[in-house]
Coordinates of C-alpha atoms in Angstrom, one line a residue:
M1 CA 90.1 114.2 99.0
T2 CA 88.2 112.9 102.1
I3 CA 86.5 109.9 102.6
L4 CA 82.4 109.6 102.7
S5 CA 80.6 108.2 105.5
V6 CA 77.3 107.1 106.6
P7 CA 75.8 108.9 109.9
T8 CA 77.6 108.1 112.8
A9 CA 76.8 104.5 114.2
N10 CA 74.3 103.9 117.2
A11 CA 75.4 103.0 120.6
S12 CA 75.4 99.2 120.4
E13 CA 77.7 99.2 117.0
M14 CA 80.2 101.6 119.2
S15 CA 79.9 99.0 122.1
S16 CA 80.9 96.1 119.5
S17 CA 83.6 98.0 118.1
S18 CA 85.0 98.8 121.5
S19 CA 85.2 95.2 122.4
Q20 CA 86.9 94.2 119.0
L21 CA 89.4 96.9 119.7
Q22 CA 89.7 95.0 123.4
A23 CA 90.0 91.6 122.2
A24 CA 93.9 90.2 123.3
F25 CA 96.2 89.5 120.4
E26 CA 99.7 88.5 120.2
P27 CA 101.9 90.6 118.5
S28 CA 103.6 89.2 114.9
Q29 CA 107.3 89.6 114.5
F30 CA 108.4 91.2 110.7
F31 CA 111.6 92.0 109.7
Y32 CA 112.7 95.5 108.3
N33 CA 116.4 96.2 107.0
I34 CA 118.0 99.7 106.0
N35 CA 121.2 100.2 103.9
W36 CA 121.9 103.8 105.7
R37 CA 124.5 104.4 108.5
S38 CA 123.5 104.8 112.0
K39 CA 125.1 107.5 114.0
S40 CA 123.9 106.0 117.0
Y41 CA 126.2 104.7 119.9
H42 CA 123.6 102.5 121.5
A43 CA 124.3 98.7 120.2
G44 CA 121.9 97.3 117.6
A45 CA 122.3 95.6 114.6
T46 CA 122.7 98.5 111.8
L47 CA 126.1 99.2 110.1
T48 CA 127.6 102.8 111.6
T49 CA 130.6 104.9 110.7
H50 CA 132.3 104.3 114.1
H51 CA 135.3 102.2 114.2
G52 CA 135.7 99.7 117.1
N53 CA 135.2 96.1 118.2
G54 CA 132.4 95.2 115.5
S55 CA 132.8 92.1 112.8
D56 CA 132.5 94.8 109.4
F57 CA 135.7 95.2 107.5
A58 CA 136.2 98.7 107.1
G59 CA 140.0 98.8 105.9
F60 CA 143.6 99.4 106.8
A61 CA 145.1 101.7 109.7
S62 CA 148.6 102.3 110.6
L63 CA 149.4 100.6 113.9
L64 CA 150.2 103.7 115.5
A65 CA 146.6 105.1 114.6
C66 CA 145.1 101.9 115.7
P67 CA 147.4 100.6 118.4
D68 CA 145.6 97.2 118.9
P69 CA 148.6 94.4 117.6
K70 CA 145.8 91.5 117.9
R71 CA 144.9 93.0 114.6
I72 CA 147.9 93.3 112.5
D73 CA 147.7 92.3 109.0
I74 CA 151.1 90.5 107.9
R75 CA 150.1 90.2 104.3
A76 CA 149.1 94.0 103.9
S77 CA 151.8 95.1 105.8
V78 CA 154.7 93.8 103.9
R79 CA 153.1 95.3 100.7
T80 CA 153.7 98.7 102.2
V81 CA 156.1 101.1 101.1
P82 CA 158.0 102.5 103.0
R83 CA 157.5 99.4 105.3
Q84 CA 155.0 99.8 108.2
W85 CA 152.6 97.9 110.4
L86 CA 149.0 97.7 109.3
V87 CA 146.3 96.8 111.1
R88 CA 142.4 95.6 110.2
T89 CA 139.9 97.9 111.6
Y90 CA 135.9 97.3 111.8
L91 CA 132.9 99.2 111.8
E92 CA 130.4 98.8 115.0
R93 CA 126.8 98.5 114.8
A94 CA 124.1 100.1 116.3
A95 CA 120.4 100.9 117.1
V96 CA 118.4 103.2 115.1
R97 CA 114.8 105.1 116.1
V98 CA 111.8 103.4 114.8
Y99 CA 108.8 105.4 114.6
A100 CA 105.2 104.7 114.2
I101 CA 103.3 108.0 113.1
I102 CA 99.4 107.8 113.3
D103 CA 96.8 109.6 111.3
V104 CA 93.9 110.0 114.0
S105 CA 91.7 112.2 111.7
S106 CA 88.1 111.7 111.3
S107 CA 88.2 109.7 108.4
M108 CA 90.5 106.7 110.2
F109 CA 86.9 106.0 112.3
F110 CA 85.0 105.3 109.3
Q111 CA 83.1 102.2 110.2
G112 CA 82.7 99.9 107.3
E113 CA 84.0 95.8 106.2
A114 CA 87.4 96.7 108.1
N115 CA 88.1 97.5 111.3
M116 CA 91.1 100.6 110.7
R117 CA 91.5 101.3 114.4
Q118 CA 91.9 97.4 115.0
Q119 CA 94.4 97.1 112.1
V120 CA 96.5 100.2 113.3
T121 CA 96.3 98.7 116.8
E122 CA 97.8 95.6 115.7
F123 CA 100.3 96.9 113.2
V124 CA 102.1 99.5 115.4
S125 CA 102.0 96.9 118.5
S126 CA 104.1 94.4 116.2
L127 CA 106.3 97.3 114.8
A128 CA 106.9 98.2 118.9
W129 CA 107.8 94.1 119.4
S130 CA 109.7 93.6 115.9
A131 CA 111.7 97.0 116.9
N132 CA 112.8 96.0 119.9
R133 CA 113.5 92.1 119.2
Q134 CA 115.8 94.1 116.7
G135 CA 117.8 96.0 119.1
D136 CA 116.0 99.3 118.2
A137 CA 114.5 101.9 119.8
F138 CA 110.7 102.1 119.2
G139 CA 108.5 105.4 119.3
M140 CA 105.2 106.7 118.3
R141 CA 103.5 110.1 117.7
A142 CA 99.9 111.0 116.7
A143 CA 97.8 113.8 115.3
D144 CA 95.2 114.9 113.7
D145 CA 94.3 119.0 113.5
H146 CA 96.9 118.7 116.7
E147 CA 99.3 116.6 117.9
Q148 CA 97.8 114.1 119.9
L149 CA 100.2 113.7 123.6
A150 CA 97.8 110.9 124.8
L151 CA 99.6 108.8 121.7
Q152 CA 103.1 110.0 122.4
V153 CA 105.9 107.1 123.3
L154 CA 109.4 108.3 123.2
P155 CA 111.9 106.3 121.6
S156 CA 112.7 103.0 124.1
F157 CA 114.6 99.8 124.2
Q158 CA 112.3 98.5 126.6
S159 CA 110.6 94.6 126.3
G160 CA 107.4 95.5 127.4
T161 CA 106.9 98.4 125.1
A162 CA 104.4 96.3 122.4
Q163 CA 102.3 95.8 125.2
A164 CA 102.1 99.2 126.5
V165 CA 101.4 100.6 123.1
A166 CA 98.5 98.4 122.5
Q167 CA 96.5 99.4 125.7
Q168 CA 97.4 103.0 125.0
I169 CA 96.1 103.1 121.8
T170 CA 93.1 101.2 122.4
R171 CA 92.3 103.5 125.4
Y172 CA 92.6 106.5 123.2
W173 CA 90.4 105.1 120.6
Q174 CA 87.5 104.0 123.2
Q175 CA 88.3 107.5 124.5
A176 CA 87.8 109.4 121.1
E177 CA 84.4 107.4 120.4
T178 CA 82.8 108.2 124.0
M179 CA 83.6 112.1 123.6
S180 CA 82.7 112.2 119.9
R181 CA 86.0 113.4 118.7
A182 CA 85.9 111.7 115.8
D183 CA 84.4 114.2 113.6
G184 CA 85.4 117.0 111.8
R185 CA 88.9 116.5 112.2
S186 CA 91.8 116.7 109.6
A187 CA 95.4 115.7 109.6
N188 CA 96.8 119.1 109.2
A189 CA 99.3 118.2 112.1
I190 CA 101.1 115.1 110.8
P191 CA 103.9 117.6 109.1
E192 CA 104.7 119.4 111.8
T193 CA 104.6 116.1 114.0
L194 CA 107.4 114.8 111.3
M195 CA 109.6 117.8 112.0
S196 CA 109.2 117.1 115.5
L197 CA 111.2 113.8 115.2
G198 CA 114.6 115.8 114.9
S199 CA 117.4 115.9 112.3
Q200 CA 118.6 112.4 113.1
R201 CA 117.5 109.8 110.5
A202 CA 114.8 107.6 111.5
L203 CA 113.0 105.0 110.3
V204 CA 109.4 106.0 110.1
F205 CA 106.2 104.2 109.4
L206 CA 103.5 106.9 108.3
L207 CA 99.7 105.4 108.8
S208 CA 97.2 106.6 107.5
D209 CA 94.0 106.6 104.4
F210 CA 96.1 109.2 102.8
Y211 CA 92.3 110.8 101.6
W212 CA 94.7 113.8 102.1
P213 CA 94.6 117.0 100.0
D214 CA 97.6 117.5 97.9
V215 CA 98.7 120.4 99.9
L216 CA 98.5 118.1 102.8
L217 CA 100.2 115.7 101.3
Q218 CA 103.4 117.9 99.5
Q219 CA 104.3 119.2 103.0
T220 CA 104.4 116.0 104.7
L221 CA 106.5 114.6 101.8
Q222 CA 108.9 117.6 102.4
A223 CA 108.6 117.4 106.4
G224 CA 109.7 113.5 106.0
Q225 CA 112.7 114.1 103.7
H226 CA 115.1 113.7 106.1
H227 CA 113.8 110.1 107.0
D228 CA 113.4 106.4 105.7
V229 CA 109.8 106.6 105.2
I230 CA 107.2 104.0 104.5
P231 CA 103.8 105.2 103.8
V232 CA 101.4 102.4 105.3
V233 CA 97.6 103.3 103.6
L234 CA 94.7 101.6 105.1
R235 CA 91.9 102.0 103.7
D236 CA 88.6 100.1 103.9
R237 CA 86.8 99.0 100.5
T238 CA 83.6 99.8 101.4
A239 CA 84.4 103.3 101.0
T240 CA 83.8 102.9 97.5
A241 CA 82.7 99.7 96.5
G242 CA 79.5 97.7 97.3
L243 CA 76.9 100.9 97.3
P244 CA 73.7 100.0 96.3
S245 CA 73.1 99.6 92.7
F246 CA 70.5 102.2 92.7
G247 CA 68.7 104.8 94.4
W248 CA 69.2 107.8 96.6
A249 CA 71.8 108.2 99.2
R250 CA 72.9 110.4 101.6
L251 CA 76.4 110.8 102.5
R252 CA 78.4 112.6 104.9
D253 CA 82.0 113.8 104.8
M254 CA 83.3 112.5 108.1
E255 CA 86.3 115.7 108.3
T256 CA 84.6 118.8 106.8
G257 CA 80.5 117.2 107.9
E258 CA 79.3 118.2 104.4
E259 CA 76.5 116.1 103.6
R260 CA 75.2 115.6 100.1
S261 CA 72.7 113.3 98.3
W262 CA 73.9 110.9 95.1
M263 CA 71.9 109.2 92.6
L264 CA 73.5 105.8 92.7
R265 CA 73.7 104.4 89.1
R266 CA 75.5 102.3 87.2
K267 CA 77.6 105.2 85.5
L268 CA 78.2 106.8 88.6
H269 CA 79.2 103.4 90.1
Q270 CA 82.2 103.1 87.3
Q271 CA 83.4 106.3 87.7
I272 CA 83.8 106.0 91.6
A273 CA 85.7 102.3 90.4
D274 CA 88.2 104.7 88.2
H275 CA 88.7 107.2 90.3
A276 CA 89.9 104.8 93.0
K277 CA 92.2 102.9 90.9
Q278 CA 93.6 106.1 89.3
Q279 CA 94.1 107.8 92.9
K280 CA 95.8 104.7 94.0
K281 CA 98.3 104.7 91.3
S282 CA 99.0 108.7 91.7
L283 CA 99.2 108.0 95.3
N284 CA 102.0 105.1 94.6
A285 CA 103.8 107.7 91.9
R286 CA 103.8 110.7 94.6
F287 CA 105.8 108.7 97.2
L288 CA 108.2 107.2 94.8
T289 CA 108.8 110.7 93.3
A290 CA 109.3 112.0 97.2
G291 CA 111.8 109.6 97.8
T292 CA 110.0 107.6 100.1
R293 CA 109.8 103.5 100.0
A294 CA 107.2 101.5 98.1
P295 CA 104.0 102.2 100.1
L296 CA 102.6 99.0 102.2
W297 CA 98.8 98.8 101.2
L298 CA 98.1 97.1 104.6
N299 CA 95.0 94.9 104.0
P300 CA 92.6 93.1 106.5
G301 CA 93.9 89.9 107.7
W302 CA 97.7 90.9 107.1
R303 CA 100.6 88.4 107.9
A304 CA 103.9 89.4 109.5
E305 CA 105.6 87.3 106.2
E306 CA 103.9 89.6 103.6
V307 CA 105.1 92.7 105.5
S308 CA 108.5 91.2 105.8
R309 CA 108.7 90.8 101.9
H310 CA 107.4 93.9 101.1
L311 CA 110.2 95.9 103.5
M312 CA 113.1 93.9 102.4
E313 CA 112.2 94.4 99.0
S314 CA 111.6 98.2 99.1
M315 CA 114.7 98.9 101.1
S316 CA 115.5 102.6 99.8

């Protein structure tokens, strides 16, 4: 399913949208957690399988295997048969890679009640801020029919990543409007972008409106099986609600360019509303069946506390 849109906005509307994207904002910090082991050796907050100088008790080992007399456990040693000195061992904590993968297909340029591009900018910048504050590396990718190298950020621990990401995304939206790159593009390169992250497990926030064909959704879910994927769904309610109560409407599919005329009436309004509810229910079920976390439906004016609560409750 692809989202339907009215014809492209005029120059004054585009200028207003750009000024909104340029508005300064302070990145919010939200919190996430994982229950899988990091394989990185960079210091962080996530439990690993590496034995070392951490604070998480892992068990006992022979003094010969772990020659650290400071950690000898007398009580455990006297219970051994035959007698031997045992030392307490601990697991280290390390960083993980946190990625934002952004769908920049044509439907993400829909202009309605909510500014989805502004939501993307603020959420991804806040994610970069949150990841770096937690000691993790943040990276970013984006794709429509092709991976967009202009929105590629390699995993970084630098403290200024959030501000750089905000400027980078804002610049992309503005250039896309100016060069009319917002028309006729789907999200077919998203699975390839997910696979390009490599085999080392990462925490992946996948941002899209998910108005995708079933084949593309299935390919994306398969490509993300090696990672801890959190779908972030952005939708504008005016795409399916608030339509005129009666009359002819000329609608355009933003991704295919196809146009059609609809006769709006009460029965059709109800069918559209029912389909939107069913599509949301089906999408949630598809994500959970595929092993992702419960999707985060990002509303306009979202709050960091609400995001943190959802991420903690949906920890896979």
